[in-house]
PDB file of N, CA and C in Angstrom:
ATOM      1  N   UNK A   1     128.261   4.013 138.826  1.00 74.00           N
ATOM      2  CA  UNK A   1     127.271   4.869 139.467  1.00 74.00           C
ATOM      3  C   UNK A   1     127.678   5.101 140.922  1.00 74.00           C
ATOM      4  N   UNK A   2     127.177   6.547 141.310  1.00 81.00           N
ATOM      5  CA  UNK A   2     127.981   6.642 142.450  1.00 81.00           C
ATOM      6  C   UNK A   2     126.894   5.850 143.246  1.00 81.00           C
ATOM      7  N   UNK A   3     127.545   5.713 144.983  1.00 86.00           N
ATOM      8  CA  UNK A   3     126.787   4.649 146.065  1.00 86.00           C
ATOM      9  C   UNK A   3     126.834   5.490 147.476  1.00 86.00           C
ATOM     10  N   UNK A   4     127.132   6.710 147.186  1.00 93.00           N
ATOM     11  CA  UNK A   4     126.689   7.350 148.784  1.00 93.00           C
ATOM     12  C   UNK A   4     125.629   8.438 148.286  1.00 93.00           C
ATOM     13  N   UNK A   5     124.904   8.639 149.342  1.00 94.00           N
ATOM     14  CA  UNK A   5     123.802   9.475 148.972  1.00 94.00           C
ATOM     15  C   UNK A   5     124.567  11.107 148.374  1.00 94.00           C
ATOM     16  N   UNK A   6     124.885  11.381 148.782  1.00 94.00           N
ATOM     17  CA  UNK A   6     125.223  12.770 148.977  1.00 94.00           C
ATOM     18  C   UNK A   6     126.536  12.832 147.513  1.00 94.00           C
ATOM     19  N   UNK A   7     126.739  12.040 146.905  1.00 93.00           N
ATOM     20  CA  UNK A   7     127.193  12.108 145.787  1.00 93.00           C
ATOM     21  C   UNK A   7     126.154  11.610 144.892  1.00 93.00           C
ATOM     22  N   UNK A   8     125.007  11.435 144.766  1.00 94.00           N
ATOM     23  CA  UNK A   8     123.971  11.113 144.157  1.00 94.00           C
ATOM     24  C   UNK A   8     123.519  12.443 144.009  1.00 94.00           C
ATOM     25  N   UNK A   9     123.559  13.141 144.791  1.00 95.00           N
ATOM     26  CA  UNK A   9     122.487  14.180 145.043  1.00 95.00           C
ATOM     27  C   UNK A   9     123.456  15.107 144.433  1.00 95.00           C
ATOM     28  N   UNK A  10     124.816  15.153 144.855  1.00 95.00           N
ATOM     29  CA  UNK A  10     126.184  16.093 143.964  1.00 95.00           C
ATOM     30  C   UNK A  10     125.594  16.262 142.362  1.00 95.00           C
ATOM     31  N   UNK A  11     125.545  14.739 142.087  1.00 95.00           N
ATOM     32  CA  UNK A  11     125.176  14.468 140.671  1.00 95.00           C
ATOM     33  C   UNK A  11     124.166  15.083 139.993  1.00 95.00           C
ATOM     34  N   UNK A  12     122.854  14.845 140.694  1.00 95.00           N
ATOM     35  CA  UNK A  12     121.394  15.842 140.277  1.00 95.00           C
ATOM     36  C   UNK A  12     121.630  17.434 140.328  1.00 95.00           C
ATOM     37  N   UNK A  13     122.392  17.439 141.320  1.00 96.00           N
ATOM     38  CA  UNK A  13     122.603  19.275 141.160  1.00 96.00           C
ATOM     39  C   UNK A  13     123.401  19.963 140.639  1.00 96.00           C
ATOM     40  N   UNK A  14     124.318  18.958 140.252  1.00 96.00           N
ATOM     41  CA  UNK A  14     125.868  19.980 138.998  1.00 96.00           C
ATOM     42  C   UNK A  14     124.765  19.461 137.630  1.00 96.00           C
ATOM     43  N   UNK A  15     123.892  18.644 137.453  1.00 96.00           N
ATOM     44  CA  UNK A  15     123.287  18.696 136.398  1.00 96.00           C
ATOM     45  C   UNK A  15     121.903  19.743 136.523  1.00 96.00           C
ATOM     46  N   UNK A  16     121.775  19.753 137.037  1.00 96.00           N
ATOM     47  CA  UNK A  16     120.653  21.046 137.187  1.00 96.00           C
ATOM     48  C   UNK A  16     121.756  22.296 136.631  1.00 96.00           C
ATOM     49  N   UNK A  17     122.702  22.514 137.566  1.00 95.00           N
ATOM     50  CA  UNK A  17     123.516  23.384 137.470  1.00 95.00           C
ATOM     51  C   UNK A  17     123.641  23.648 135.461  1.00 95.00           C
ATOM     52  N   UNK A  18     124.266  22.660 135.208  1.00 96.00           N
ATOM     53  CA  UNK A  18     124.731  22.403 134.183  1.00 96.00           C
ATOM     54  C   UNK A  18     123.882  22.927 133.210  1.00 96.00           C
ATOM     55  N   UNK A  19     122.043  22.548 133.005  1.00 96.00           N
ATOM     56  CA  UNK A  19     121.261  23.236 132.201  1.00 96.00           C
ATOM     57  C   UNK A  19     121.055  24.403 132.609  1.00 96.00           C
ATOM     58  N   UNK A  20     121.193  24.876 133.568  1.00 95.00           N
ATOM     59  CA  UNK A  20     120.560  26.460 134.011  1.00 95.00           C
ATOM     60  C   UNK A  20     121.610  27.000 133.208  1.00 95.00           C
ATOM     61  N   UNK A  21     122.695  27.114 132.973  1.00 95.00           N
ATOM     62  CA  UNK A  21     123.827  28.134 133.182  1.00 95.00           C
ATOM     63  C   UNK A  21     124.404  28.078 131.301  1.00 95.00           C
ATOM     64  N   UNK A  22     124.264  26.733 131.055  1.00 96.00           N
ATOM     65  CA  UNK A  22     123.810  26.206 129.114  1.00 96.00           C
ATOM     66  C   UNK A  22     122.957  27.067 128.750  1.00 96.00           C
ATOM     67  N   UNK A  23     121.679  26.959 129.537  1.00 96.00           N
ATOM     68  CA  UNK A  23     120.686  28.370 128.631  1.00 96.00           C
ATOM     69  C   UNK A  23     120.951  29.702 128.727  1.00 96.00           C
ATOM     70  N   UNK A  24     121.377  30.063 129.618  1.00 95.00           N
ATOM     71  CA  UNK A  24     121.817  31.100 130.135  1.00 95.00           C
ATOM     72  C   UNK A  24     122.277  31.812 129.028  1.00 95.00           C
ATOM     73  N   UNK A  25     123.687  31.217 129.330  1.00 95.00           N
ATOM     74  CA  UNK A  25     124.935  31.173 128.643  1.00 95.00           C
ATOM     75  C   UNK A  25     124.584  31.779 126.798  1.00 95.00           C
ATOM     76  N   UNK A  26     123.959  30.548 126.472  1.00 97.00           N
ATOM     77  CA  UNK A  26     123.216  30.429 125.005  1.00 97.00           C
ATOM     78  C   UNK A  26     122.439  31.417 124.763  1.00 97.00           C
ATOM     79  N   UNK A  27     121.819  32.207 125.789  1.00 97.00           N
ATOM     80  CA  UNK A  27     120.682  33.126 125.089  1.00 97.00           C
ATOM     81  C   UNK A  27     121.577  34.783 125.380  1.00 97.00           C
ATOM     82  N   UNK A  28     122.226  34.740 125.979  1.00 97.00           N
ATOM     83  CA  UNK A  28     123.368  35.789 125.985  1.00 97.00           C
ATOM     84  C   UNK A  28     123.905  35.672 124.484  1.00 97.00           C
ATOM     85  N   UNK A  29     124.494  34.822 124.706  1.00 96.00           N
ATOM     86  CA  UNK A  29     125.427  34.878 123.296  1.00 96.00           C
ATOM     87  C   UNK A  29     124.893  35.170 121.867  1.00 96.00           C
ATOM     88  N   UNK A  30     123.250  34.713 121.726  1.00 97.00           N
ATOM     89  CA  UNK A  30     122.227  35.081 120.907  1.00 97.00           C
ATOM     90  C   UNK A  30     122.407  36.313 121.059  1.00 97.00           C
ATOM     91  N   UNK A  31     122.175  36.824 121.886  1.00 96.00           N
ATOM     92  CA  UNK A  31     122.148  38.580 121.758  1.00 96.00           C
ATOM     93  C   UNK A  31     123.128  39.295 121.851  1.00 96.00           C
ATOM     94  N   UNK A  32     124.207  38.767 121.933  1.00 97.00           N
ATOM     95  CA  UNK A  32     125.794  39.160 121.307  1.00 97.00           C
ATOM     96  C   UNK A  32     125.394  39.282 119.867  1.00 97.00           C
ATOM     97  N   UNK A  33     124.822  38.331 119.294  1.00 97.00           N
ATOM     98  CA  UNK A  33     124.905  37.731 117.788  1.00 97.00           C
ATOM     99  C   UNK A  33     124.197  38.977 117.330  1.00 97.00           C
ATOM    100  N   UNK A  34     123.047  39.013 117.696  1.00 96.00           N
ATOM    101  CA  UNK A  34     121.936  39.725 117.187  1.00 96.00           C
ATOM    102  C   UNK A  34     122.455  41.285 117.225  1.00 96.00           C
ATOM    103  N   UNK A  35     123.243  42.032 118.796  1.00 96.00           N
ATOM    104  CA  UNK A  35     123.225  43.165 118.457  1.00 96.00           C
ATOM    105  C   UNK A  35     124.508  43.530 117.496  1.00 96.00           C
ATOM    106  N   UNK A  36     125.712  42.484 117.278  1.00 96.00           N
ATOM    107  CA  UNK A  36     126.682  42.781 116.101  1.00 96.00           C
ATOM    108  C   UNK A  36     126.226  42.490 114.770  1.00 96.00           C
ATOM    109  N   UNK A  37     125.129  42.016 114.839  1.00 95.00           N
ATOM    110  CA  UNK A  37     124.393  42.123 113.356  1.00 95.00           C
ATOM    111  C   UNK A  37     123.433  43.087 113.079  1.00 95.00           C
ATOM    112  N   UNK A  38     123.023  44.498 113.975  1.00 94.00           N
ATOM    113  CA  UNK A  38     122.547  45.332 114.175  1.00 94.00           C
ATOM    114  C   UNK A  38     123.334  46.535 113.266  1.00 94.00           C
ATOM    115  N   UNK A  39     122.741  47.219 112.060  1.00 93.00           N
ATOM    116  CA  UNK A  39     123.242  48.235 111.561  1.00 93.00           C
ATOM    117  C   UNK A  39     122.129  49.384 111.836  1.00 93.00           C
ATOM    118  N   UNK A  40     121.633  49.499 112.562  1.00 93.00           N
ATOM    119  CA  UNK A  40     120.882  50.735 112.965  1.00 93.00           C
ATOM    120  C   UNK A  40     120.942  51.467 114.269  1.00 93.00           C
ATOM    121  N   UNK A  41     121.806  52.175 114.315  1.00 94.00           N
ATOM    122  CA  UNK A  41     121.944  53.067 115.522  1.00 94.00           C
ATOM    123  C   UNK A  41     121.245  52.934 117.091  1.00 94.00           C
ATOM    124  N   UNK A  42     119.630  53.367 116.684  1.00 94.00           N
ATOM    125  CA  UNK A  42     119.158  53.501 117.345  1.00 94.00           C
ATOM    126  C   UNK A  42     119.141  52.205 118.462  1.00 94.00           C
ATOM    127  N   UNK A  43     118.393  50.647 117.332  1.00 94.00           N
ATOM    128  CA  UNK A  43     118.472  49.908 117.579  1.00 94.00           C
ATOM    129  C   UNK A  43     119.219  49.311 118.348  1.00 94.00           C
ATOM    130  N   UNK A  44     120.387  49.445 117.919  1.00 95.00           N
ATOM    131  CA  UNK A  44     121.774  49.292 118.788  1.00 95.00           C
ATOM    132  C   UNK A  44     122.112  49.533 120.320  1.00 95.00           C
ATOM    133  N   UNK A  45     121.264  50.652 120.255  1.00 95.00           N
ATOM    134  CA  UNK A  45     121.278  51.611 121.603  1.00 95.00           C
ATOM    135  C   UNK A  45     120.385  51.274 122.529  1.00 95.00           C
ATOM    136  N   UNK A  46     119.385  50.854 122.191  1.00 95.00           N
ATOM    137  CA  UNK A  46     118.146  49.867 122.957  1.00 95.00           C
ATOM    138  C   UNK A  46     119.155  48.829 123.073  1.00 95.00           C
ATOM    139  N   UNK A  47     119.475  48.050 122.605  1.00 95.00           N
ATOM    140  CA  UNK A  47     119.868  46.372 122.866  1.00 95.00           C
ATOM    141  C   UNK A  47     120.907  46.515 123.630  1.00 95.00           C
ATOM    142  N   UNK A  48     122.050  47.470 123.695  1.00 96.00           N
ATOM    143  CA  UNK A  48     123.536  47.764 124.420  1.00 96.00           C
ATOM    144  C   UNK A  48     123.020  47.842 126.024  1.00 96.00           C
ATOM    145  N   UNK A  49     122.542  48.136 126.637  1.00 97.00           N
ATOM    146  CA  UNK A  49     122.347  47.842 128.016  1.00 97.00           C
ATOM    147  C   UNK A  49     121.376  46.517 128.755  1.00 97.00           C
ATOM    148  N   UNK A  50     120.994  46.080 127.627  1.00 97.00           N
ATOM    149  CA  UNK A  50     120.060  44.729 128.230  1.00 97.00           C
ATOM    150  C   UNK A  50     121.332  43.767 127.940  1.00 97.00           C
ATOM    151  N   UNK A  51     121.668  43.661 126.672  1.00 97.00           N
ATOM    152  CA  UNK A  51     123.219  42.906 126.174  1.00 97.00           C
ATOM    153  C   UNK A  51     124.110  43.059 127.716  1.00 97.00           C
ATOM    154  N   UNK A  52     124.653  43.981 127.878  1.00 97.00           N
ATOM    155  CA  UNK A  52     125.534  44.407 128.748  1.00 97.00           C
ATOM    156  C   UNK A  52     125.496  44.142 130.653  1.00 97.00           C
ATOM    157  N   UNK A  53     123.992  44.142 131.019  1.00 97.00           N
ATOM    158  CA  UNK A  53     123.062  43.264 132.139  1.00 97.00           C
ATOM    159  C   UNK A  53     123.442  41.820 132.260  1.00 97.00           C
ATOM    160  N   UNK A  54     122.601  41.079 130.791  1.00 96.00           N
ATOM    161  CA  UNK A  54     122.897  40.115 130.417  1.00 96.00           C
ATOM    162  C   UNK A  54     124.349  39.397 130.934  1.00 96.00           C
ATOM    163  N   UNK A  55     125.897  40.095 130.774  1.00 97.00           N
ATOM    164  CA  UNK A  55     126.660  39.069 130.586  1.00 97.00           C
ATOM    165  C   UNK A  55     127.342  39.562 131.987  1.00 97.00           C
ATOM    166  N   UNK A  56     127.242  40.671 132.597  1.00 97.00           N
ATOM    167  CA  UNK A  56     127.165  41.243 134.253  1.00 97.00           C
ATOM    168  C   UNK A  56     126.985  39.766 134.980  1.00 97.00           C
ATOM    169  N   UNK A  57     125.498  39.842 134.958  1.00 96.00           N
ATOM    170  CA  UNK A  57     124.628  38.767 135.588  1.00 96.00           C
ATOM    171  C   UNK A  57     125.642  37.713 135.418  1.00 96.00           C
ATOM    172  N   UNK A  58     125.556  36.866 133.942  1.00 96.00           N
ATOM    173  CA  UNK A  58     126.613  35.873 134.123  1.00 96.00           C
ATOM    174  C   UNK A  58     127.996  35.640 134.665  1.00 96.00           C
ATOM    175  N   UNK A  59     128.751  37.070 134.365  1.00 96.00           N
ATOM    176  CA  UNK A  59     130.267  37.187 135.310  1.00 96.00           C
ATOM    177  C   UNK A  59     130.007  37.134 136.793  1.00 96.00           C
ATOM    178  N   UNK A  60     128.971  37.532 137.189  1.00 96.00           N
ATOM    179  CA  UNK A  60     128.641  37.809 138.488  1.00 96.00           C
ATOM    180  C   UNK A  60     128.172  35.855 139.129  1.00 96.00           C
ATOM    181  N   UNK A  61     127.712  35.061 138.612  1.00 93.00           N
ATOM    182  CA  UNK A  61     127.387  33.716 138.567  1.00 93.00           C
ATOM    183  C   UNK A  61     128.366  32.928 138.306  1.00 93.00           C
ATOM    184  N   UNK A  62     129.524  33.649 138.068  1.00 94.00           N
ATOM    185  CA  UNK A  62     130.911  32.910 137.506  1.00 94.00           C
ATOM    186  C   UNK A  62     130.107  31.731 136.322  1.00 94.00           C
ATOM    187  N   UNK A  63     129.435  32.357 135.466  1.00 94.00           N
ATOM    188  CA  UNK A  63     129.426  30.985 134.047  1.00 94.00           C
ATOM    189  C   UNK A  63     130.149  31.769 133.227  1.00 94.00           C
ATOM    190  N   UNK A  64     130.581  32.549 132.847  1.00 95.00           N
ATOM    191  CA  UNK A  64     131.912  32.933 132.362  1.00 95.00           C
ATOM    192  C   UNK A  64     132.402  34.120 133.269  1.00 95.00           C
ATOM    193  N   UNK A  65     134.333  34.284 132.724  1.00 96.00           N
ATOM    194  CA  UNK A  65     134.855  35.109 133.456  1.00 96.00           C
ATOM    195  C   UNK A  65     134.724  36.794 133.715  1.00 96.00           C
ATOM    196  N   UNK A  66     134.934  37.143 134.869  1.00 97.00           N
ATOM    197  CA  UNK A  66     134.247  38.772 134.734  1.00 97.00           C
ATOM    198  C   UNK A  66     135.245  39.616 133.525  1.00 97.00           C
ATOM    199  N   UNK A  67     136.434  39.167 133.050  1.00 98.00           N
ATOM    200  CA  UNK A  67     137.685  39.598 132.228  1.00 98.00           C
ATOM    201  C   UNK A  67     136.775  38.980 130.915  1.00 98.00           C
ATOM    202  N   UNK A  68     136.644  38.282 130.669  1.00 97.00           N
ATOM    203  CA  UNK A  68     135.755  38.074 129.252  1.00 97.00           C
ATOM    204  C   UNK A  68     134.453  38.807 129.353  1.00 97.00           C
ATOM    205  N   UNK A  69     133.555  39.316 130.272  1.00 97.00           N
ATOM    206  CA  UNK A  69     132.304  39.875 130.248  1.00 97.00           C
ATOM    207  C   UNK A  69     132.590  41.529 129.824  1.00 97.00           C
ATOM    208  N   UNK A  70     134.058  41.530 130.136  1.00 97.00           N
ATOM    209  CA  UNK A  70     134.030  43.003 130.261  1.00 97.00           C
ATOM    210  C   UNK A  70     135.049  43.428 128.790  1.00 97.00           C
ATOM    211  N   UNK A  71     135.476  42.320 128.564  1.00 98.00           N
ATOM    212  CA  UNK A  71     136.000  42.517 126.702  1.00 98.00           C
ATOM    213  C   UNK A  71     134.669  42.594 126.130  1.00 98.00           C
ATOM    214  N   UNK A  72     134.108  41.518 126.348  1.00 97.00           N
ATOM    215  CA  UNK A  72     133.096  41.742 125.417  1.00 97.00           C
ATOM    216  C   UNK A  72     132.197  42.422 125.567  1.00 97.00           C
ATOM    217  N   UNK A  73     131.799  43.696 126.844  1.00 97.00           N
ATOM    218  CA  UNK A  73     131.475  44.790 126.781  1.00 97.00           C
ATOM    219  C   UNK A  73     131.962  45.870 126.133  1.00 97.00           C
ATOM    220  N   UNK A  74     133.320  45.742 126.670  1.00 97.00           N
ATOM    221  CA  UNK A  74     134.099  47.021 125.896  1.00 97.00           C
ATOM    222  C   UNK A  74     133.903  46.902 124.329  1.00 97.00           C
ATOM    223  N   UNK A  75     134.198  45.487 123.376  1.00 97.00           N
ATOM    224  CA  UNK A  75     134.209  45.888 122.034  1.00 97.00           C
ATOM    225  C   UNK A  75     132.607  46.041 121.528  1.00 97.00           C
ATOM    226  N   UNK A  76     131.178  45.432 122.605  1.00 97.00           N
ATOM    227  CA  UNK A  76     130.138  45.662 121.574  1.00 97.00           C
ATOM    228  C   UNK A  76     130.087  47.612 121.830  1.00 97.00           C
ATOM    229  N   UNK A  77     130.582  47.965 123.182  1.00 96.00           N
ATOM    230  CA  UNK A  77     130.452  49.323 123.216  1.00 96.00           C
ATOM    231  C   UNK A  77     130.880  50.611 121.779  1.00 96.00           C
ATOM    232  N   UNK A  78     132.166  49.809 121.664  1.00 97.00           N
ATOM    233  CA  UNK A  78     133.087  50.202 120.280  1.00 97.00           C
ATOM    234  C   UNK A  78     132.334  50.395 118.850  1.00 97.00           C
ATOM    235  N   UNK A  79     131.537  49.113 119.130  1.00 96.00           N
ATOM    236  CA  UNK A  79     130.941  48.396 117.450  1.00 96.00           C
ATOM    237  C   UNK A  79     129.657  49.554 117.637  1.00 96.00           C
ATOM    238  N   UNK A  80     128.775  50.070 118.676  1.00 96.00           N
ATOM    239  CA  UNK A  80     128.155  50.583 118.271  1.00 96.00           C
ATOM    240  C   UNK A  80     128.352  52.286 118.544  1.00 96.00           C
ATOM    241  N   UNK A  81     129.125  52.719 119.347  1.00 95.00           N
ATOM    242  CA  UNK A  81     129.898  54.005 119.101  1.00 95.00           C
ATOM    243  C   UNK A  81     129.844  54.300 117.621  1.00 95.00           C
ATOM    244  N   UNK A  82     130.081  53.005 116.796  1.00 94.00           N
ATOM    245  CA  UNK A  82     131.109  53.370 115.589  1.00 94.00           C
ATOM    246  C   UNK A  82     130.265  53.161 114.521  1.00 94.00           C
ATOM    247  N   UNK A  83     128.803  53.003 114.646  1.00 90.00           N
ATOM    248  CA  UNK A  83     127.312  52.917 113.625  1.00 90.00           C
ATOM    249  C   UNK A  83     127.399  54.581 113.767  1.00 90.00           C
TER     250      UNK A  83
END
């Protein structure tokens, strides 16, 4: 266990850190899930810019990279172009 304050306190806040950015993370990726399991156009078209916010926000927070936020913009863009 650490013994200076200020690595105590390191500790409480990369774990704070740690759940904020886990849910985050997790409820993005839910709605990755949800809009590639989307076969209805319209539908699709509603969810593609909240989806697309969604993983912004996170590249922008560095919990994942802005080069992965923006693949995985470009192909859900593709997947629903192509409904």
């Amino acid at each position: 266990m650490a013994n200076h304050q200020s690595a105590i306190k390191r500790i409480r806040q990369s774990e704070a850190k740690r759940v904020h950015n886990k849910f985050y993370a997790k409820t993005t990726r839910n709605a990755v899930r949800k809009l590639r399991a989307t076969t209805d156009k319209e539908a699709a078209n509603e969810l593609l810019p909240t989806v697309t916010a969604m993983l912004d926000k996170l590249a922008k927070i560095n919990v994942i990279h802005k080069n992965k936020a923006a693949n995985l913009k470009s192909k859900l863009a593709l997947y629903v172009n192509k409904l």
